[in-house]
Structure formats: structure tokens, C-alpha cells
Amino acid sequence: MKYAFYPGCVSRGATPELFVATTEVCALLGIELEFEPMRGASCTGSGILQEKNQRLGDTLNARTFAMAEATGLPLLTICSTCQGVMSQANKRLKEDSDYLAEINADLAEEGLEYKGTADPRHLLWVLIEDVGLDRLKSLVVRPLNGFKVAPFYGCYIVRPTAALGFDDNPQRQDSLERVIEAVGAEVVDFPGKTLCCGFPILMINEANSVKMVADHTLDAKGRGADAMVTPCPLCHLNLDGFQPQAAAQSRTPIDLPILHLPQLLGLALGIDPRAMRLNRHIISTKKMLSQVALSP
Amino acid sequence: MDVTLNVKRFDPDVDQPAPYYQEYSLEVEDSSTVLDGLIKIREEIDGTLALRCSCRSAICGSCAMRINGQARLACNTKVADAVPNGNGAIVVEPPGNMPVVKDLVVDFKPFWDKIRAVEPWLQHMGTKPQHEHIVTNESMLDLAGVMDCIMCGACVSDCTVLEVDSNFLGPAALAKAYRFVADPRDSEHGWRLGELNEYGGVWDCTRCMQCVEVCPKDVDPMGRIMALRDKAMEAGYNRTYGARHAAAFTKHVEHSGRVDELRLPIESKGIFNIVEMLKLAPVGIRALLRGKMPPIIHKSNPGMDHVRRIFEKAEKRR
Amino acid sequence: MFDHDVIIIGAGLAGMRAAMAARENGVDVAVISKVHPVRSHSNAAQGGINAALTERGDPWEEHAFDTIKGSDYLADQDAVEIMCREAGSEVIAMEHMGVIFSRDEAGRLGTRAFGGQRHARTFFVADFTGQAMLQVLYEQIMKASVRVYEEWFVLSLIVEDGECCGAVAMDIRSGEVHVIRAKAVIMAAGGLGRLFEPSTNALICTGDGMALAYRAGAPLMDMEMVQYHPTTLKSNGALMSEGARGEGAYLINSEGERFMERYAPSMMELASRDVVSRAEQTEINDGRGVDGCVFLDCRHLGEKLIKEKLSQISELARDFANVDMAREPVPIRPGMHYQMGGIKTDVQTLTPLPGLYGAGEVACVSVHGGNRLGANSLLDTLVFGRRGGEQAAERAKKRPQSNITESAADMERAVIQEMLDRDGGGEMFGKIRLELGQTMNYHLAVFRDQQGMELALAKTGELRERYSRVMVPDKGKTFNTNLIFTLELGFMLDCAESIVLSALERKESRGAHNRTDITDRDDNNWLKHILVSQGLEEPAIEHSPVVITRWEPQARVY
């Protein structure tokens, strides 16, 4: 299994632990990541460029899709936001051939053309759809029995469903829960799992943003979660990075470790927590790791 | 088909009112909607169940409620599609973010107060034309997409920002505001954009897509909010944190192909904004201690000249 | 107790237009509605609003003639002249208020063709014209800060010394009954579609306004004239706009034939509604339908046109019939849609009961006569809503408030209490209402005959008797919808009786009243209105002449 790898800005910036954990885990899962040919791919626009100019965002994503097409490999993402923005752009490009032709005209000078065959998929989906949960289970060396994990998806990997292929792939609806169970852990369900983490308004209305962090983490914790796992590094930035503010603002200690999806997998696959930089989180994972009989 | 509806109930007339769930098992046609089921309950099984409904064809906006946790119109949700995993009970609850009056009936006052707050009526200074205003059909078609809104409150019910801050105008009112800001006949665009730029306005949306997903009429409230942001910035309202954040973000992608997370917060808040810089400091220090600081030297992606040209072309085309 | 100069019962287009007009005439206005104004049934009007714009070479007289011919010469021609003459300025006024009417290439208001008219004079907003206008009028109501008694249910009109001087109403939210005094009352409470099952009408259309006026002593006119719309969706009876045929859609039978050729060779699918509905029913009865339906065929219109101009009905077809309108014909059948009759008013909207005015579907002025043209109902609401507001304001300026007291509500309070106090054993309203709907839809539909109508009369009597013992299981104060539905059923039974009696009275076939046992129109004996009033024991039936100004009755061919 070989993929054109699109890591996104954040895994190469503020959450470097995601990048390394992904690399480690994919090696064990037999997923080969081709990053070199994708190095020149730009940011998806994250929904922000699209506010101002949707066509600009679509052009940048068409460029990325064309680069992936050129490798002949399927495109893999590790960020809910990248995934959603790409899926939405891809839907528009595939549905309107005139629009695609216009955009290809802008890509031509770089010698690129998007033929409309790309199908960007998040590692979360690839785990179920390509690797298979049975195979994942068979690779587990350290089942996380008794470990209670709350899923947190990130908006763009669950909405809008029309762009995300949920109709054809109903397993995507509860993919995170399936993966949590596959590694032996217990799912802590809570209504906030598909809601917003608050990150997009962090710079704009920090109080509201941080309240979202507090609401979700406290709710999950109240339902017995030992940790929360997310396939979105932006959610991670807020849920982990701003949890101290959330605790202060709500005057309640929280201390709920937030895991990137590959980190959860890595724990079950036997990867050294330090190799996945679990010691580099804002919220300490020490207690959690001792609970799963590991030390950081 | 046989179906079970698990309905969240609330009766304010009892001594100590508290919400509870009540299960109803009934037989419905295969083509029945959840509303058909609720009407059947109310007319044949339990006459005390309260809900609003009227047109049964997704036009009057009365029957928005949460079905299996998501806001929908009961009248255009088929029972067969709503049964979880093909057998369980369908959970029916009142819409969120509004106070419950009784059972599935909520108080829409907060909803209408916000609609009213955007002064939702056409304002044109100067003399009226003798006949109709001459405007393009395209401009009217764009507005038709918003006028399709039936004020059902589904978007408000599931808005994630309203959950944490009731001062947010919310998706329905902002979409309504867009309807006037984008109307070529309205002469108060500047003033409207100024108001919408304030706290509780367009910049407080998190772009979480809940409103897009739950809107039964494809109004795309979030898309309208994004369009309002753009119009505000175009009109010169670019000193808000939101506008600065968007501008900085765009600049970074244009120059390096990706976001510079070190500079983004600084540029959004403004480097000379001492208070905000001090607030950012502990976050930065914590990140630094954990080795999570983004690289100080922000390297550009290869092939950036192409990305920049795409930006130039896109800018020219606007 | 609350006091206003003018109160308006109903917050649809007629009610809100009346409120605007009264307000502009400088009086204190309040609107009472059992639902929030934007939930009113006006929002279901899809296709558009008619207006002949003289500057476009469409004299209003032609619109008037089309309307009168459409009415099968039962409309009062003085009223029709007023409506058609004032149409243009009303449409322009709505545009100035903000309605986003479709435009032509020059940016002027665009038009579409509509049934029964020789000129394309229907102005529209895609296929949700009613909703687009309703929202704009509500915006104006907000702007003018008009008081709206939202979710208040009117129980009775207050009549003192032979004049209407207010209403008794229940705040549904609290269950409290109050007196609202007014110097003039405008009834604008809409139609009675739910008397029929199925119907295109919303569940709120229960004839409250007609019954309230009837009980207060005002006569109901033309009640036998019930419109069946030619295109209602098979699965749930939802309306599929005439705009579809206006844009060029065909009607086809099971053999794929455009059968209207045999019924209305020149106007085809755009003949008047009674004619098209009868044609469809004949096809179905003669075995050229499928499952009791014929088909609306939009396939040749193309996806773009459907998306821009017929978006709402394409959603309805998708959601409720599982049909992609651009690719498959939609199964449709005639379905009860509109009541041409209503509270008798003069052209100034005044009813025979001083102090009570009426406008919109609830009233009968009569501009629709035996059959209403598509897109004339919105026009009716605006023109006569405005006139009603003006007239009521003028009356209110000249009169003091009556001296009735809160005790005027005692009777209603007692009636409700008695209803709530009935103990178990009795039946709920639901079954009675369903039987009423089925009876009306069976015996007072597109085709009628003496025997069927007599059966219907006997049935309404039986239902009335059962209703007197009906039980209300919800004893609570707050939002007791069960109580509301039960009260509505009482209104419905009054209306049903007046429809059946009027229909039995008219011994000819005219417009929507088509008898298989008397198939011809009889201008010598029946070119007149039938009025029903509440008598001391039995309802009283009277006749009144039709006003003819310049269009003598002719044979009606499309």
C-alpha cells in the first residue's frame, strides 16, 4: 500500500509529533508514504482562503490533486480540515467539467493538469477501507484493554456529508469509534464528538473558543474518558494547547490527554511513546501512559 | 412498518417540571415521515403530546426538531431513513439553543430577536423609482437562495457557537443580513457591514458547517457568513482580529505555500497590541518548553512561483 | 383585556397587508394569529401574482375578462375591475418593499404564463412567490413594530348592538382567555382546506375565520365553489405549482398522450383549473391513469430551468415522491386546494356585520366566482387586504372603543372548561375529522351529484352529534394543542355544513361545482350567488344577484 502523502501545514509546524507518529505507525501498518513528489503542494486554504475566493482555493487543491495524479498513487491526508476542504473542492471540480477546464488552464503553465481522478482520503478512512480493521487488530501487540477513549472528529471530516462520500461509505460515519475498538480500547461516546473544537475562532474570540475546549473535554472526562483521540491536528492544537486556559476559565481542573490518531494506534502497535513524542504534549500524558502500563 | 419513537417530553404544568423520555411504539406506512408518526401519536395514542407543525411539505418551517441528535424538519424526514441501524428507536427531541415551552415546542423569541437585530427590511434612501427597480436577474437569483430560508431554526438549534455564547447572531440572522447586504436595491450596505463586523457578528462563526449540514432548504448560512466577511473586508473593515487573521493567513500561503503558525497569531492580534501579546506569551512559553514551537525560520515550499502566479490570476479575476 | 383601534385576525398576506395599510392610516393596529406570521399558509403559494401592466401593452380589462371567464361568470364584475385595475400598483409596491421578483434580460420584472389567461402576466419569485412575499410583509411589520398576538387562538367575535367590536382569544402559550377590544375587526384568517382529506392546504387551514364570522351573524357566500388543483402530488397531496405548466410542462396519461388536446385544444394544459382537473379525473375514471394519477411531465424543460424556476417543487417531488423531475414524469392528481367562497363582503371589504371586514381567502367579494385563476389569490390578498386596512382605519378614527368588559369572555371560558371537564369514554377529535375529510373529498369533489351530497349532509349531521361529546385528553394549560384541534373541528363542521347546503342548492353545473346529474350551466335561473347564514334553528339560505358591468355571460371554451 503506497500513497502520495499530504501531511498538511500543521503536522509540519505546531504539531510535529503528528508527523513523526504517522511515519512510525504507517511503517508498521505497511503503508508507504511518498512525500517527496508532494513537497511542493500548498495549503488547502483551510476554508479561510475560500471565504475570500473559493476559486483560488479550488485551483490550489486542483494543483495538489494533479501532483498526486502524476505519482499514480492514491492521496492520503492526516488532517480532518485538509480532508474536508479537499473533498469539498474535489466535489465542485468533478461535478462541473467547464469549471475544471478553466482551472486546468491556470495549471497548464506549470505543466499540470487535473484529470479528476483523485480521491483524497484520511488515514482514518484508509485504516478501515484499505488496511482493514482485522489486519489492524492482528498487528496489535499491546491491546489497550480498559483504556477509555473519547473520539473527537473535527468538523470537516464529518460535514458536509454530501462531499465526504458518506452515502457510499457509511463506515465513515463512525470510523473513529471502530478504530478505537479495534485497538482494544473502550469508546466513551459523547454528543460533542462531532462538534467544533473552537480552533477557527481562537484568534477572534478566545473566550468562546476556549469554552468549547472546556465543554468537550469536561463532558468526555465526566463520562469517564482517560483520553481523547482526534484525527485533526487543529483540534489537537486547541484541545491540548488551550486546555490550561479552558481549565482556568471554567475554574475546573481538566487534565485530559489528547492523542493524535496515529499515537493511539502506535500505543497498541507497541511503538515507544517517546518516539511518538507523547512527552511533548501540553497536557501531560504521564498518568495516562502508566495506566496503559507504559512510561513516557 | 413498526417503529418506536423515543420522545423527549416536558410538561411545565406539573409540580416539579423535569424533562423525561417516553417511548411510543406504532405502526406507520413505509413512506411515512417522522411527522406522520408524531401526528399519529398525538391523535391516536397520546393527546397530550405537543409539537408544532402545519404544511407537511417543508415550507412553513414549524416542525424543526432534533431527530437522532440532529436538527431536521420532521415533515421531510422519512421514518425508514431515521431508524438507527435499521431497528432501534428514533430519538425525537426539541430543537436546541432555545428554551423549551412544552415537549417539542420551544420559545422562538431569541431567534426572532436576532432576526430583528439585523434590521431585516429593505432600506433605500432617495426617491423610489416610478416603476420597479432595474436590477439583474442574477442578483435576484442569488438572493432567492437565501429567501428560500423558511425560518425553521434548524441551523440555530445546532449552531456550535450559540452553544457557548448566546450573544452570537447565529446562522439564520446572518443569512438574513446577507440577503440585504447583497441586495443591489439596499442603500445601507456600509452601515450593515459595520454592525455585522462587531462582536457577535460574522467573525464569531467557527465555520463548523453544522448549519450547512442541517439546513433543510440548502440556504448555506455559513457560505453567506463567509461572503459577508469578504464584503466587510472589501468595504474596508479590515481591522478586526478576524480580518487580520484572514489577511495574514492568505499572505502566508501566497508567500510560502503554507501557514506560518508562529507569526499568524502575532499578525492577527497586531504586534503592538501589548495586552494580547502578553496573553499569547504563556501559550508560547508552554509550547516552547514542550518542544512544540513551530520553526522560527519558516521555509517556503518548492515551486512557490507557481503558487504565487495562481494567486495573482485569482486576484485579477475578482 | 387589551385595546386597539383595529385588530386583524390572521397574519398571512391579506392580514399583514391590511396591517400595513391601517398603520399607514395612522391608527393603532394589532394582528392576532394562531401561528407565527411566517408560518401562515400564504407561504405555500408557489407560482406567482397576476397583474396587467398597461405600459407593457396588457390592458387591465383583458385580465378582468380572463378572470370573469375563469369564474364561469359568477364573479362580481365591479370587484374584479377593482382588483385588476389596482394590481399593477400593488405588485410595484411589493417590489419596492423588497420582494425579489424574477427579472427579464433588461432587469425589469419578468413574467410567466399561467392558466386561463391569454397573456403572460404572472410575476413570480422562482416557485415560492407566496413565501417571498410573506417574508417581506413580515419584515415590514417588524419595521413598523406592529403588535402581533403570536400563537393566540380566536374563540369568538364580540358583537354588541349589532356591531363587531372585538374578539375573545386564547393565548396558546399560557392557556389564558382574554378580551381584545377594537373599533374595527378585519378577518383575514384564510381558508378551510382541511375540511377535505387530502388537501394541498396546511393543517392550520380549518376555516376558523369563516366559522367565527358565521357564528357572529355574517353570511357565507359561494361556499359550494371549492377548487381542486390539477397538480397535487400523489404521495401526500402536496401542491405542484401551476408554474410548471406555465413554464411549458405537459400533462400526459398512461398512454403518454397529451390528453388536454381533447378537452381544451387551444389553451391545452393552461386552461382554467376546473377544466383541467375535470379532464384529469375523466382520464383517470376512464382507465387512462396509473394508480389514480396522471403525470406532470417536465422532462423537456431541462435541468437549468427546473433549478432556477421550479426548485421547490423539484425538491417536493424528490423528497415526497422519490422522483427526479428532470428525468421522470411526476404522478399527480386533482386535489382540494382553495375555497372560492367565504364571508360575503362588498368591494370595500365590509361584511354585512358592521365593524367586521374581510379579505383574502376567508372572504368572498367575489372576484373568483365559480373558479379562481392561478396567481389571482395573491393579488386578491393584497388588493383587498390593503382596502380592508384603509376602511377599518377610517371607521376606527370615527368611533370610540366599546364599553364591553372582560366578562365578554366568560362564555368562551365556560365552553372550554366544559370541554375539558368531560370525562373519559368519549372519542378524540381525530377520527371525526378524518371521516369529515373523506366524506367531503368523496362527495364534494370534482364531480358531484344529488345523492352524494345528501349523503354528505347526513354524515355532517352525524359527525356534529359525535362532536358534541368529544373528549380532550390533555387537561394542561400550556400549549394544549389537543384543545385547539378540538375547537378547530367545531369550526370545520360549521363550514362543511354551509358547503354542502350551498352545493345542494345550486341546481346546475358552473365552475368548480360540476354535477353529473345536471351537467349544464343555467344562466336563466342560477346566475346568482348563494348565501348561507346561521338561522335560529336551521341555517338560512338566500340568493343575491351577480354584478355584471360589461361582460355578458358567454359559452366557456378554452
PDB file of C-alpha atoms in Angstrom, chain C residues 259-362:
ATOM      1  CA  PHE C 259     -54.854  14.466 -23.290  1.00  0.00           C
ATOM      2  CA  MET C 260     -55.724  18.146 -22.846  1.00  0.00           C
ATOM      3  CA  GLU C 261     -55.894  18.302 -26.640  1.00  0.00           C
ATOM      4  CA  ARG C 262     -59.290  16.627 -26.380  1.00  0.00           C
ATOM      5  CA  TYR C 263     -60.602  18.972 -23.680  1.00  0.00           C
ATOM      6  CA  ALA C 264     -59.091  22.399 -24.340  1.00  0.00           C
ATOM      7  CA  PRO C 265     -57.453  22.380 -27.759  1.00  0.00           C
ATOM      8  CA  SER C 266     -56.397  25.988 -27.734  1.00  0.00           C
ATOM      9  CA  MET C 267     -55.232  26.552 -24.124  1.00  0.00           C
ATOM     10  CA  MET C 268     -54.155  22.935 -23.582  1.00  0.00           C
ATOM     11  CA  GLU C 269     -52.545  22.484 -20.130  1.00  0.00           C
ATOM     12  CA  LEU C 270     -53.176  26.133 -19.344  1.00  0.00           C
ATOM     13  CA  ALA C 271     -56.951  26.021 -19.460  1.00  0.00           C
ATOM     14  CA  SER C 272     -58.601  27.097 -16.218  1.00  0.00           C
ATOM     15  CA  ARG C 273     -58.161  24.842 -13.210  1.00  0.00           C
ATOM     16  CA  ASP C 274     -61.683  23.414 -13.018  1.00  0.00           C
ATOM     17  CA  VAL C 275     -61.442  22.409 -16.682  1.00  0.00           C
ATOM     18  CA  VAL C 276     -58.048  20.735 -16.305  1.00  0.00           C
ATOM     19  CA  SER C 277     -58.983  18.947 -13.087  1.00  0.00           C
ATOM     20  CA  ARG C 278     -62.150  17.560 -14.677  1.00  0.00           C
ATOM     21  CA  ALA C 279     -60.159  16.419 -17.701  1.00  0.00           C
ATOM     22  CA  GLU C 280     -57.696  14.589 -15.470  1.00  0.00           C
ATOM     23  CA  GLN C 281     -60.433  12.984 -13.414  1.00  0.00           C
ATOM     24  CA  THR C 282     -62.160  11.850 -16.605  1.00  0.00           C
ATOM     25  CA  GLU C 283     -58.929  10.283 -17.854  1.00  0.00           C
ATOM     26  CA  ILE C 284     -58.448   8.510 -14.540  1.00  0.00           C
ATOM     27  CA  ASN C 285     -62.088   7.371 -14.388  1.00  0.00           C
ATOM     28  CA  ASP C 286     -61.854   6.087 -17.976  1.00  0.00           C
ATOM     29  CA  GLY C 287     -58.844   3.947 -17.140  1.00  0.00           C
ATOM     30  CA  ARG C 288     -56.078   6.042 -18.663  1.00  0.00           C
ATOM     31  CA  GLY C 289     -54.427   6.795 -15.359  1.00  0.00           C
ATOM     32  CA  VAL C 290     -51.981   4.846 -13.198  1.00  0.00           C
ATOM     33  CA  ASP C 291     -52.905   4.254  -9.555  1.00  0.00           C
ATOM     34  CA  GLY C 292     -55.447   7.070  -9.634  1.00  0.00           C
ATOM     35  CA  CYS C 293     -52.982   9.509 -11.161  1.00  0.00           C
ATOM     36  CA  VAL C 294     -51.909  11.101 -14.414  1.00  0.00           C
ATOM     37  CA  PHE C 295     -48.498  12.669 -14.951  1.00  0.00           C
ATOM     38  CA  LEU C 296     -46.876  16.070 -14.961  1.00  0.00           C
ATOM     39  CA  ASP C 297     -44.074  15.843 -17.489  1.00  0.00           C
ATOM     40  CA  CYS C 298     -41.223  18.355 -17.062  1.00  0.00           C
ATOM     41  CA  ARG C 299     -38.506  16.326 -18.745  1.00  0.00           C
ATOM     42  CA  HIS C 300     -38.217  18.587 -21.777  1.00  0.00           C
ATOM     43  CA  LEU C 301     -37.763  21.735 -19.655  1.00  0.00           C
ATOM     44  CA  GLY C 302     -34.157  20.942 -18.804  1.00  0.00           C
ATOM     45  CA  GLU C 303     -32.291  20.875 -15.532  1.00  0.00           C
ATOM     46  CA  LYS C 304     -31.271  24.531 -15.572  1.00  0.00           C
ATOM     47  CA  LEU C 305     -34.799  25.874 -15.869  1.00  0.00           C
ATOM     48  CA  ILE C 306     -36.030  23.450 -13.222  1.00  0.00           C
ATOM     49  CA  LYS C 307     -33.264  24.512 -10.861  1.00  0.00           C
ATOM     50  CA  GLU C 308     -33.843  28.232 -11.317  1.00  0.00           C
ATOM     51  CA  LYS C 309     -37.595  28.445 -11.601  1.00  0.00           C
ATOM     52  CA  LEU C 310     -39.069  25.266 -10.155  1.00  0.00           C
ATOM     53  CA  SER C 311     -36.602  24.421  -7.424  1.00  0.00           C
ATOM     54  CA  GLN C 312     -39.100  23.975  -4.635  1.00  0.00           C
ATOM     55  CA  ILE C 313     -41.425  21.612  -6.432  1.00  0.00           C
ATOM     56  CA  SER C 314     -38.485  19.597  -7.691  1.00  0.00           C
ATOM     57  CA  GLU C 315     -37.484  19.180  -4.034  1.00  0.00           C
ATOM     58  CA  LEU C 316     -41.032  18.163  -3.177  1.00  0.00           C
ATOM     59  CA  ALA C 317     -41.050  15.589  -5.983  1.00  0.00           C
ATOM     60  CA  ARG C 318     -37.686  14.301  -4.814  1.00  0.00           C
ATOM     61  CA  ASP C 319     -38.490  14.208  -1.101  1.00  0.00           C
ATOM     62  CA  PHE C 320     -42.092  13.059  -1.177  1.00  0.00           C
ATOM     63  CA  ALA C 321     -42.500  11.082  -4.413  1.00  0.00           C
ATOM     64  CA  ASN C 322     -38.941   9.903  -4.924  1.00  0.00           C
ATOM     65  CA  VAL C 323     -38.978  11.280  -8.462  1.00  0.00           C
ATOM     66  CA  ASP C 324     -36.300  13.259 -10.284  1.00  0.00           C
ATOM     67  CA  MET C 325     -38.461  15.749 -12.137  1.00  0.00           C
ATOM     68  CA  ALA C 326     -35.837  16.352 -14.812  1.00  0.00           C
ATOM     69  CA  ARG C 327     -35.824  12.682 -15.737  1.00  0.00           C
ATOM     70  CA  GLU C 328     -39.214  11.180 -14.922  1.00  0.00           C
ATOM     71  CA  PRO C 329     -42.843  12.325 -15.148  1.00  0.00           C
ATOM     72  CA  VAL C 330     -44.340  13.111 -11.747  1.00  0.00           C
ATOM     73  CA  PRO C 331     -47.525  11.259 -10.721  1.00  0.00           C
ATOM     74  CA  ILE C 332     -50.194  13.853  -9.876  1.00  0.00           C
ATOM     75  CA  ARG C 333     -53.940  14.075  -9.421  1.00  0.00           C
ATOM     76  CA  PRO C 334     -56.539  16.765  -8.758  1.00  0.00           C
ATOM     77  CA  GLY C 335     -56.571  17.755  -5.101  1.00  0.00           C
ATOM     78  CA  MET C 336     -58.598  20.136  -2.997  1.00  0.00           C
ATOM     79  CA  HIS C 337     -56.812  23.461  -2.959  1.00  0.00           C
ATOM     80  CA  TYR C 338     -58.870  26.608  -2.450  1.00  0.00           C
ATOM     81  CA  GLN C 339     -62.237  27.890  -1.303  1.00  0.00           C
ATOM     82  CA  MET C 340     -63.607  30.489  -3.709  1.00  0.00           C
ATOM     83  CA  GLY C 341     -66.417  31.282  -1.306  1.00  0.00           C
ATOM     84  CA  GLY C 342     -66.238  32.857   2.112  1.00  0.00           C
ATOM     85  CA  ILE C 343     -67.600  35.690   4.226  1.00  0.00           C
ATOM     86  CA  LYS C 344     -69.622  37.961   1.980  1.00  0.00           C
ATOM     87  CA  THR C 345     -68.089  41.428   1.652  1.00  0.00           C
ATOM     88  CA  ASP C 346     -68.640  44.469  -0.518  1.00  0.00           C
ATOM     89  CA  VAL C 347     -65.840  45.957  -2.637  1.00  0.00           C
ATOM     90  CA  GLN C 348     -64.738  47.990   0.387  1.00  0.00           C
ATOM     91  CA  THR C 349     -64.335  44.656   2.237  1.00  0.00           C
ATOM     92  CA  LEU C 350     -67.128  45.434   4.669  1.00  0.00           C
ATOM     93  CA  THR C 351     -69.249  42.441   5.647  1.00  0.00           C
ATOM     94  CA  PRO C 352     -72.980  42.775   6.367  1.00  0.00           C
ATOM     95  CA  LEU C 353     -71.971  42.869  10.047  1.00  0.00           C
ATOM     96  CA  PRO C 354     -70.896  46.471  10.773  1.00  0.00           C
ATOM     97  CA  GLY C 355     -67.386  46.716  12.173  1.00  0.00           C
ATOM     98  CA  LEU C 356     -66.301  43.443  10.574  1.00  0.00           C
ATOM     99  CA  TYR C 357     -64.218  43.482   7.407  1.00  0.00           C
ATOM    100  CA  GLY C 358     -62.840  40.552   5.457  1.00  0.00           C
ATOM    101  CA  ALA C 359     -60.040  39.984   2.955  1.00  0.00           C
ATOM    102  CA  GLY C 360     -58.237  37.096   1.324  1.00  0.00           C
ATOM    103  CA  GLU C 361     -59.385  33.510   1.075  1.00  0.00           C
ATOM    104  CA  VAL C 362     -61.620  33.840   4.117  1.00  0.00           C
TER     105      VAL C 362
END
